[in-house]
Amino acid sequence: MASLAAAADAAASSAGGGGARVDKEVDFANYFCTYSYLYHQKEMLCDPVRMDAYHSAVFRNAHHFRGKVVLDVGTGSGILAIWSAQAGAKKVYAVEATNMAEHARELARANDVADIVEVIQGSMEDVVLPEKVDVIISEWMGYFLLRESMFDSVICARDRWLKPDGVMYPSHARMWLAPIRSGLGDKKMEGFDIAMHDWNHFVADTVSYYGVNMNVLTKAYRAENEKYYLKSSIWNNLRPNQVIGQAAIVKEIDCLTATVDEIQEVRAQVTMPISEDMTRLAALAGWFDVHFRGSKQNPAAQEVELSTAPDENGGTHWGQQVFLLTPPLKVNEGDTVKVSFTMVRSKENRRLMDLEFTYELHESSGKQLPAITTKFYLD
Amino acid sequence: MASLAAAADAAASSAGGGGARVDKEVDFANYFCTYSYLYHQKEMLCDPVRMDAYHSAVFRNAHHFRGKVVLDVGTGSGILAIWSAQAGAKKVYAVEATNMAEHARELARANDVADIVEVIQGSMEDVVLPEKVDVIISEWMGYFLLRESMFDSVICARDRWLKPDGVMYPSHARMWLAPIRSGLGDKKMEGFDIAMHDWNHFVADTVSYYGVNMNVLTKAYRAENEKYYLKSSIWNNLRPNQVIGQAAIVKEIDCLTATVDEIQEVRAQVTMPISEDMTRLAALAGWFDVHFRGSKQNPAAQEVELSTAPDENGGTHWGQQVFLLTPPLKVNEGDTVKVSFTMVRSKENRRLMDLEFTYELHESSGKQLPAITTKFYLD
């Protein structure tokens, strides 16, 4: 045998367990585990876009924190909790499911805020606080915003522990979709072709050397590799000039009022005008931004935005998610792409997403190409 | 957030679950998942050393299969079950825990042995067969033989279903340890140094830009990276000339009589003479071989060996496991290395192994270097 290291998504997408029902230990094996590594915490702490946005949001709006009670959902190494204390919070509850909680405690001690920051190890759903809080701060965003489904825990925390006039950090979130050009698809298609070519040789060799005909599995092998190479979204930090048309918002979330029902299934119909001539629509790219605006009763003194859109300066650790259109479409300025978009949670693992796109090119000439429907997996 | 794909070993080594106690779904998420991919089945089916050994073992000893009842433990894509049928078995029970079972069924049908090969999806521990079997065949070997702890399931199958005069395929297994020279340690040490150098910059930047001193976590980060770079065994296919002394057997298993107790903890003391002058003892390497000898009552007509030792012709998908000695030791012909070796199952995941080596160099001059004790992780 000898099982090579299986990617978490492999673990995830096969984790027997039944959809909605969540086995805590399976969830830990598939998800939380990653966050118990300092290496991974550092990845996030080294993302300047992420760090600067949260740092500015807290310290430019210190009036939201001064003398207030704060809850940090999924504190990790504790940075947001410590900033909240440094900004003047009188008490910060920092909840963390993994053993990273112990490091957060050390860090709070070492930064002289141990009297303010109380680290509680447990899942947010189980934690009981002695009081309601004025502010909930959390860095809950996954790839394309909703991967990981961590916002569920933030909603749960909000409904149980936020005061009626409390403030959410961040306060708003948006999902974006845009038409892009990219060479990624060519590479992936080549990888897929090589894999299938290789498989065909394998089938021929196995029957001639070992007398077993594997050809009946070719269809399943093709499907497995199609999913891997062509139907799994690709992490990438795109350059702005790869965006060849107008990006569209597919989802807006008010963190103060959003419900789990509202994010469990995202549906949108958008029309995106192409703004470049004689180019290739090779993929659709998804990203998100969040805003720190405070609330109506307690507006931010200075609004802060955290955007993961394609950026000259290199982008973020979230990058963008690229969904390949195979084959790519020749497009021109004035054409429009109409996309119906659905994203639901994977049945096998609620933290992963199954997407379906139906896209339709309307050429400026008036010609309309037949609609194409395809599934993608955000693992 | 955004959790990058966590390696299965990460998932495994943090999978909350309590040691001995095995949660089926956690075990699936951490382990079986890998085997539900045709890609991974192909990896194993493309290992000619593995394939040739089992193929020869079955067809050169067809008398063990002709007209007999066979059980294949962990049949995967079903190849061993199909061979058993082709060799003349009257009935083959092929047990597989993952959905690969369905593919095994298709494959049996496509190769005209569906009437003989009965694929049963389930874990061996739960499966109930209608009869006892004459032969148990299984490819259960993990890295350094025992990783994955799959032999437990074979023992369970044997004790419940093998006839008193039944035969095990393979019948015997051995674990080997050898002194080697290698440049791997230098690369890993460099990676470790870069990681720590990078961390120190990160600590400095974080305190100056963001006002939080992370230095208290340096010790934990060092330990995490030491484990990752220096204390995790490294998969490698070594060249025979990298073995600089006499290999030693650290464990011998008779598959017909072995018990779980006997493999749960492996202890050995071996002395390995160095056979090369003026070289570097950079690591100890572990590998295994298995033999197909039949049994005393039913000996093999032709014994077959499957060895994963360093090989000019490229080795196997198991490779060897390299345990780095940092720093390496200067050694000469005539020196001897004395090694006390312990391998136990990891508390967090019984399928992974925690090892401890105490090694001691006796130079031919009579000079004896102080013993060094170090832990390793076979994840």
CSV table of N, CA and C in Angstrom, one decimal, chain A residues 146-243:
chain,number,residue,atom,x,y,z
A,146,LEU,N,-16.6,32.4,1.2
A,146,LEU,CA,-17.4,31.5,2.0
A,146,LEU,C,-16.8,30.1,2.3
A,147,ARG,N,-15.7,29.7,1.5
A,147,ARG,CA,-15.1,28.4,1.8
A,147,ARG,C,-14.7,28.4,3.3
A,148,GLU,N,-14.8,27.2,3.9
A,148,GLU,CA,-14.6,27.0,5.3
A,148,GLU,C,-15.8,27.1,6.1
A,149,SER,N,-16.8,27.9,5.6
A,149,SER,CA,-18.1,28.1,6.3
A,149,SER,C,-17.9,28.6,7.7
A,150,MET,N,-16.8,29.3,7.9
A,150,MET,CA,-16.5,29.8,9.3
A,150,MET,C,-17.5,30.9,9.7
A,151,PHE,N,-18.1,31.6,8.7
A,151,PHE,CA,-19.0,32.7,9.1
A,151,PHE,C,-20.1,32.2,9.9
A,152,ASP,N,-20.5,30.9,9.7
A,152,ASP,CA,-21.5,30.3,10.6
A,152,ASP,C,-21.3,30.5,12.1
A,153,SER,N,-20.0,30.3,12.4
A,153,SER,CA,-19.6,30.4,13.9
A,153,SER,C,-19.7,31.9,14.3
A,154,VAL,N,-19.4,32.8,13.4
A,154,VAL,CA,-19.6,34.2,13.7
A,154,VAL,C,-21.0,34.6,13.9
A,155,ILE,N,-21.9,34.1,13.0
A,155,ILE,CA,-23.3,34.4,13.1
A,155,ILE,C,-23.8,33.8,14.5
A,156,CYS,N,-23.4,32.6,14.8
A,156,CYS,CA,-23.8,32.0,16.1
A,156,CYS,C,-23.3,32.9,17.2
A,157,ALA,N,-22.1,33.3,17.2
A,157,ALA,CA,-21.6,34.2,18.2
A,157,ALA,C,-22.4,35.5,18.3
A,158,ARG,N,-22.7,36.1,17.2
A,158,ARG,CA,-23.4,37.3,17.1
A,158,ARG,C,-24.8,37.2,17.7
A,159,ASP,N,-25.5,36.1,17.3
A,159,ASP,CA,-26.9,35.9,17.8
A,159,ASP,C,-26.9,35.6,19.3
A,160,ARG,N,-25.8,35.0,19.8
A,160,ARG,CA,-25.8,34.7,21.2
A,160,ARG,C,-25.2,35.8,22.1
A,161,TRP,N,-24.2,36.5,21.6
A,161,TRP,CA,-23.4,37.3,22.5
A,161,TRP,C,-23.3,38.8,22.2
A,162,LEU,N,-23.7,39.2,21.0
A,162,LEU,CA,-23.6,40.6,20.7
A,162,LEU,C,-24.7,41.4,21.3
A,163,LYS,N,-24.4,42.6,21.9
A,163,LYS,CA,-25.4,43.5,22.4
A,163,LYS,C,-26.2,44.0,21.3
A,164,PRO,N,-27.5,44.4,21.5
A,164,PRO,CA,-28.4,45.0,20.4
A,164,PRO,C,-27.7,46.1,19.6
A,165,ASP,N,-26.9,46.9,20.3
A,165,ASP,CA,-26.3,48.0,19.6
A,165,ASP,C,-24.8,47.7,19.3
A,166,GLY,N,-24.5,46.4,19.3
A,166,GLY,CA,-23.1,46.0,19.1
A,166,GLY,C,-22.6,46.2,17.6
A,167,VAL,N,-21.3,46.1,17.4
A,167,VAL,CA,-20.7,46.3,16.1
A,167,VAL,C,-19.9,45.1,15.7
A,168,MET,N,-20.0,44.8,14.4
A,168,MET,CA,-19.3,43.7,13.8
A,168,MET,C,-18.1,44.2,13.0
A,169,TYR,N,-17.0,43.5,13.2
A,169,TYR,CA,-15.7,43.8,12.5
A,169,TYR,C,-15.3,42.5,11.8
A,170,PRO,N,-15.4,42.4,10.5
A,170,PRO,CA,-15.9,43.4,9.5
A,170,PRO,C,-17.4,43.5,9.6
A,171,SER,N,-17.9,44.6,9.0
A,171,SER,CA,-19.4,44.8,9.0
A,171,SER,C,-20.1,44.4,7.8
A,172,HIS,N,-19.4,44.3,6.7
A,172,HIS,CA,-20.0,43.9,5.4
A,172,HIS,C,-19.0,43.1,4.5
A,173,ALA,N,-19.5,42.3,3.7
A,173,ALA,CA,-18.7,41.5,2.8
A,173,ALA,C,-19.4,41.3,1.4
A,174,ARG,N,-18.6,41.2,0.4
A,174,ARG,CA,-19.1,41.0,-1.0
A,174,ARG,C,-18.3,40.0,-1.7
A,175,MET,N,-19.0,39.2,-2.6
A,175,MET,CA,-18.4,38.3,-3.5
A,175,MET,C,-18.4,38.8,-4.9
A,176,TRP,N,-17.3,38.7,-5.6
A,176,TRP,CA,-17.2,39.3,-6.9
A,176,TRP,C,-16.9,38.2,-7.9
A,177,LEU,N,-17.3,38.4,-9.2
A,177,LEU,CA,-17.0,37.5,-10.3
A,177,LEU,C,-16.6,38.3,-11.5
A,178,ALA,N,-15.6,37.9,-12.2
A,178,ALA,CA,-15.1,38.7,-13.3
A,178,ALA,C,-14.6,37.8,-14.5
A,179,PRO,N,-14.8,38.2,-15.7
A,179,PRO,CA,-14.2,37.5,-16.9
A,179,PRO,C,-12.7,37.8,-17.0
A,180,ILE,N,-11.9,36.7,-17.1
A,180,ILE,CA,-10.5,36.9,-17.2
A,180,ILE,C,-9.9,36.2,-18.4
A,181,ARG,N,-8.7,36.6,-18.8
A,181,ARG,CA,-7.8,35.9,-19.7
A,181,ARG,C,-6.7,35.3,-18.8
A,182,SER,N,-6.2,34.1,-19.2
A,182,SER,CA,-5.2,33.4,-18.4
A,182,SER,C,-4.7,32.2,-19.2
A,183,GLY,N,-3.4,31.9,-18.9
A,183,GLY,CA,-2.8,30.8,-19.6
A,183,GLY,C,-2.9,29.5,-18.7
A,184,LEU,N,-3.5,29.7,-17.5
A,184,LEU,CA,-3.6,28.5,-16.6
A,184,LEU,C,-4.4,27.3,-17.2
A,185,GLY,N,-5.4,27.7,-18.0
A,185,GLY,CA,-6.2,26.6,-18.6
A,185,GLY,C,-5.4,25.7,-19.5
A,186,ASP,N,-4.5,26.4,-20.3
A,186,ASP,CA,-3.7,25.6,-21.2
A,186,ASP,C,-2.8,24.6,-20.5
A,187,LYS,N,-2.2,25.1,-19.4
A,187,LYS,CA,-1.3,24.2,-18.5
A,187,LYS,C,-2.1,23.1,-18.0
A,188,LYS,N,-3.3,23.4,-17.5
A,188,LYS,CA,-4.1,22.4,-16.8
A,188,LYS,C,-4.6,21.4,-17.9
A,189,MET,N,-5.0,21.9,-19.1
A,189,MET,CA,-5.4,21.0,-20.1
A,189,MET,C,-4.3,20.0,-20.5
A,190,GLU,N,-3.1,20.6,-20.6
A,190,GLU,CA,-1.9,19.8,-20.9
A,190,GLU,C,-1.7,18.7,-19.9
A,191,GLY,N,-1.8,19.1,-18.6
A,191,GLY,CA,-1.7,18.1,-17.5
A,191,GLY,C,-2.7,17.0,-17.6
A,192,PHE,N,-3.9,17.4,-18.0
A,192,PHE,CA,-5.0,16.4,-18.1
A,192,PHE,C,-4.7,15.5,-19.3
A,193,ASP,N,-4.3,16.0,-20.4
A,193,ASP,CA,-4.0,15.2,-21.6
A,193,ASP,C,-2.9,14.2,-21.3
A,194,ILE,N,-1.8,14.7,-20.6
A,194,ILE,CA,-0.7,13.8,-20.2
A,194,ILE,C,-1.2,12.7,-19.3
A,195,ALA,N,-2.0,13.1,-18.3
A,195,ALA,CA,-2.5,12.0,-17.4
A,195,ALA,C,-3.3,11.0,-18.1
A,196,MET,N,-4.1,11.4,-19.1
A,196,MET,CA,-4.9,10.4,-19.8
A,196,MET,C,-4.1,9.5,-20.8
A,197,HIS,N,-3.1,10.2,-21.4
A,197,HIS,CA,-2.2,9.5,-22.3
A,197,HIS,C,-1.5,8.4,-21.5
A,198,ASP,N,-1.0,8.8,-20.3
A,198,ASP,CA,-0.3,7.9,-19.4
A,198,ASP,C,-1.2,6.8,-19.0
A,199,TRP,N,-2.4,7.1,-18.7
A,199,TRP,CA,-3.4,6.0,-18.3
A,199,TRP,C,-3.6,5.0,-19.4
A,200,ASN,N,-3.7,5.5,-20.6
A,200,ASN,CA,-3.9,4.6,-21.7
A,200,ASN,C,-2.7,3.6,-21.9
A,201,HIS,N,-1.5,4.1,-21.7
A,201,HIS,CA,-0.3,3.2,-21.7
A,201,HIS,C,-0.4,2.2,-20.6
A,202,PHE,N,-0.8,2.7,-19.4
A,202,PHE,CA,-0.9,1.9,-18.2
A,202,PHE,C,-1.9,0.7,-18.5
A,203,VAL,N,-3.0,1.0,-19.1
A,203,VAL,CA,-4.1,0.0,-19.4
A,203,VAL,C,-3.5,-1.0,-20.3
A,204,ALA,N,-2.8,-0.5,-21.4
A,204,ALA,CA,-2.2,-1.5,-22.3
A,204,ALA,C,-1.1,-2.4,-21.7
A,205,ASP,N,-0.3,-1.8,-20.8
A,205,ASP,CA,0.8,-2.5,-20.2
A,205,ASP,C,0.2,-3.5,-19.2
A,206,THR,N,-0.8,-3.1,-18.5
A,206,THR,CA,-1.4,-4.0,-17.4
A,206,THR,C,-2.0,-5.2,-18.0
A,207,VAL,N,-2.7,-5.1,-19.2
A,207,VAL,CA,-3.3,-6.3,-19.8
A,207,VAL,C,-2.2,-7.2,-20.4
A,208,SER,N,-1.2,-6.5,-21.0
A,208,SER,CA,-0.2,-7.4,-21.6
A,208,SER,C,0.8,-8.0,-20.6
A,209,TYR,N,1.2,-7.3,-19.5
A,209,TYR,CA,2.1,-7.9,-18.6
A,209,TYR,C,1.4,-8.7,-17.5
A,210,TYR,N,0.2,-8.3,-17.1
A,210,TYR,CA,-0.4,-8.8,-15.9
A,210,TYR,C,-1.8,-9.5,-16.2
A,211,GLY,N,-2.2,-9.4,-17.4
A,211,GLY,CA,-3.4,-10.2,-17.8
A,211,GLY,C,-4.7,-9.6,-17.2
A,212,VAL,N,-4.7,-8.4,-16.9
A,212,VAL,CA,-5.9,-7.7,-16.3
A,212,VAL,C,-6.2,-6.5,-17.2
A,213,ASN,N,-7.4,-6.4,-17.7
A,213,ASN,CA,-7.9,-5.3,-18.5
A,213,ASN,C,-8.5,-4.2,-17.6
A,214,MET,N,-7.8,-3.1,-17.6
A,214,MET,CA,-8.3,-2.0,-16.7
A,214,MET,C,-9.2,-1.0,-17.4
A,215,ASN,N,-9.4,-1.3,-18.7
A,215,ASN,CA,-10.1,-0.3,-19.5
A,215,ASN,C,-11.4,0.2,-19.0
A,216,VAL,N,-12.1,-0.7,-18.3
A,216,VAL,CA,-13.4,-0.4,-17.8
A,216,VAL,C,-13.4,0.8,-16.8
A,217,LEU,N,-12.2,1.0,-16.3
A,217,LEU,CA,-12.0,2.1,-15.3
A,217,LEU,C,-11.6,3.5,-16.0
A,218,THR,N,-11.5,3.4,-17.3
A,218,THR,CA,-11.0,4.6,-18.0
A,218,THR,C,-11.9,5.8,-17.8
A,219,LYS,N,-13.2,5.5,-17.9
A,219,LYS,CA,-14.2,6.6,-17.8
A,219,LYS,C,-14.1,7.2,-16.4
A,220,ALA,N,-14.0,6.4,-15.3
A,220,ALA,CA,-13.9,6.9,-14.0
A,220,ALA,C,-12.6,7.7,-13.8
A,221,TYR,N,-11.5,7.2,-14.4
A,221,TYR,CA,-10.2,7.9,-14.3
A,221,TYR,C,-10.3,9.2,-14.9
A,222,ARG,N,-10.9,9.2,-16.1
A,222,ARG,CA,-11.1,10.5,-16.8
A,222,ARG,C,-11.9,11.5,-15.9
A,223,ALA,N,-12.9,11.0,-15.3
A,223,ALA,CA,-13.8,11.9,-14.5
A,223,ALA,C,-13.0,12.4,-13.3
A,224,GLU,N,-12.2,11.5,-12.7
A,224,GLU,CA,-11.4,11.9,-11.5
A,224,GLU,C,-10.4,13.0,-12.0
A,225,ASN,N,-9.7,12.8,-13.1
A,225,ASN,CA,-8.7,13.8,-13.6
A,225,ASN,C,-9.3,15.1,-14.1
A,226,GLU,N,-10.5,14.9,-14.7
A,226,GLU,CA,-11.2,16.1,-15.2
A,226,GLU,C,-11.5,17.0,-14.0
A,227,LYS,N,-12.0,16.4,-12.9
A,227,LYS,CA,-12.3,17.2,-11.7
A,227,LYS,C,-11.0,17.8,-11.2
A,228,TYR,N,-10.0,17.0,-11.1
A,228,TYR,CA,-8.7,17.5,-10.6
A,228,TYR,C,-8.1,18.7,-11.4
A,229,TYR,N,-8.0,18.5,-12.7
A,229,TYR,CA,-7.3,19.4,-13.6
A,229,TYR,C,-8.2,20.6,-14.0
A,230,LEU,N,-9.4,20.3,-14.3
A,230,LEU,CA,-10.3,21.3,-15.1
A,230,LEU,C,-11.4,21.8,-14.3
A,231,LYS,N,-11.9,21.1,-13.3
A,231,LYS,CA,-13.1,21.5,-12.6
A,231,LYS,C,-12.9,21.9,-11.2
A,232,SER,N,-11.7,21.9,-10.7
A,232,SER,CA,-11.4,22.4,-9.4
A,232,SER,C,-10.9,23.8,-9.5
A,233,SER,N,-11.4,24.7,-8.7
A,233,SER,CA,-11.0,26.1,-8.9
A,233,SER,C,-9.5,26.2,-8.5
A,234,ILE,N,-8.8,27.2,-9.2
A,234,ILE,CA,-7.4,27.3,-9.1
A,234,ILE,C,-7.0,28.6,-8.3
A,235,TRP,N,-6.2,28.4,-7.3
A,235,TRP,CA,-5.8,29.6,-6.5
A,235,TRP,C,-4.8,30.3,-7.4
A,236,ASN,N,-5.0,31.6,-7.5
A,236,ASN,CA,-4.1,32.4,-8.3
A,236,ASN,C,-4.1,33.9,-7.9
A,237,ASN,N,-3.0,34.6,-7.9
A,237,ASN,CA,-3.0,36.0,-7.7
A,237,ASN,C,-2.9,36.7,-9.1
A,238,LEU,N,-4.0,37.0,-9.7
A,238,LEU,CA,-4.1,37.6,-11.1
A,238,LEU,C,-3.6,39.0,-11.1
A,239,ARG,N,-3.1,39.4,-12.3
A,239,ARG,CA,-2.8,40.8,-12.5
A,239,ARG,C,-4.0,41.5,-13.0
A,240,PRO,N,-4.2,42.7,-12.6
A,240,PRO,CA,-5.4,43.5,-13.0
A,240,PRO,C,-5.7,43.4,-14.5
A,241,ASN,N,-4.6,43.4,-15.3
A,241,ASN,CA,-4.8,43.5,-16.7
A,241,ASN,C,-5.3,42.1,-17.3
A,242,GLN,N,-5.4,41.1,-16.4
A,242,GLN,CA,-6.0,39.9,-16.9
A,242,GLN,C,-7.5,39.9,-16.8
A,243,VAL,N,-8.1,40.9,-16.1
A,243,VAL,CA,-9.5,41.1,-16.0
A,243,VAL,C,-9.9,41.8,-17.3
